[in-house]
């Protein structure tokens, strides 16, 4: 585990202008460091902490607090049920604590409670580390009574259990769980290497910081950026395994930072335990901690390094912000009545409002109440608010605790208050109107709906107790809904908004619906708290919807289909007709000799020579030899066919010249449908023609 994380306790020591009280009960029973034998089986039972990791963790805590306003008191078990606990203040006292012959909880718990309650320091923490089951307690409830732990107790807790077997752990947990204020305050570890990490994580939560941890090998360094609002930089280091001493180096904006404390977890000279002859012998595990001030008004850069030749070390880094959480709540509340929580961070005694800070490093703000976490929303100006509706009265008259916590990657600041939650208030619902008639209407192609409003203003305390509105009854093709009307929230005075007093009830008929006249429809108004279940009321609701009708429902689709057909017809009218071959041309003259001097006319360029709407391209020639557009005025009409073919539509008296004989002959009627033959001379009346 990262021994360096023990830096977290320093947060206690570094609170500006005030200190913190830490009372640590350290289990010094023989099972921690001395081998034993099972009295039933005779088998050897190894110690649970042969590396004295718990001692090392305690030494780091003491070293971080040394010379500060914080006070660390260590209490160890005595040698009998009524023997007073053994105290330790200095590092030498902690190393010299002897292993006791029993596991006695009561007297250390009583002394720890007295010291915590009698302390005038700002924050207080009870820390308990043990690997056994108490020999002087029979009822698990005796432990918190001896400590004086209750909802009103003004100190935090962290309980760490180190057990050699699951069976022992299950028994020990019965006695340790009641000593933890919150479920997360009880931590179990499996090996001595985990002990220091457990100490650290607990301190991080209690002392308002969240560490960055890692390890360094010989010759390596770690550079880290420190942002604004950080008033102190804390670093703890520890050797990863027993070995020689090392000297780490911390450099900040002002240069080299001197070590706050260092040493190892060995026993004082001359101490030796017959059951564990190597327990106090080297090599030992070493530690070194640093603490230095930092300017909160600007960013800075720090570097932790390990000189070559040293063994690997674990480190922990803490940035202590000059921020403090605050929480404002009413001193009393009633079950079912909403209460607003108003929390904020304070910087130098003033509300802290830095939107960039709130958006960075995973910043969150939550309230913990009645065993649940509720997110806080930023209301602007540094205020974080949430609405809480107590669900039950305070137990046995003791005030209900409310806690808010601000977290980011580096810090965790909390504030705690209590609210005396009183019993249930009078509650009655009087809806106006008592029944709803949404009327009759005919369905349409699209969804249609009719709405009405129910007013609860005449009800008793409907403005203070959260209410739900749920529709009852169902029908295929329609939906009944109910929702609060925006802006109808009651005014509770002092700028506080209560519950909505108006609800909109709507029946929506789906498009193209059939006949709808659903029976048994209604909306039920009820308080969210089950205590008020008997006050629920049903508002019967009537709605009648006529059948949409086939044509009304489908006419857009019919119109669309007709439109598509019409569009296709129009397109085909332009696409389907035939055009002349673009290269086809005609010569026209009043005599055969004149054809030789006539100019060719491209058929596509004659009047009507291009296809029209549902009309093939055509060439129309009147008796005077002029090209015309109207076929009725023409003596010869040539029309384009598919694939460049042509046909004569009008050609009465059309003749062609036979090249072999030089004579003219009429064009047979059956050949008129085959159109012209290129380069053949044709005549009709006194007009001569040739197509090419």
XYZ file of C-alpha atoms in Angstrom, residues 72-73 99 115 154 169 267 316 332 339 341 432 453 466 519 540 583 585 671:
19
model
C -2.590 13.275 18.338
C -3.226 11.043 21.350
C 2.445 -5.813 23.625
C -10.802 13.281 25.380
C -19.452 15.930 17.411
C -13.683 -11.336 11.418
C 11.561 -0.999 18.830
C 1.323 10.322 -1.193
C -37.059 21.943 12.404
C -36.917 21.540 3.045
C -30.646 22.730 1.728
C -61.902 21.567 -8.099
C -57.333 22.051 -15.253
C -45.328 16.572 -2.649
C -65.584 4.209 -19.255
C -63.546 10.882 -12.713
C -28.712 14.317 -88.373
C -32.448 16.671 -93.050
C -45.196 1.722 -97.395
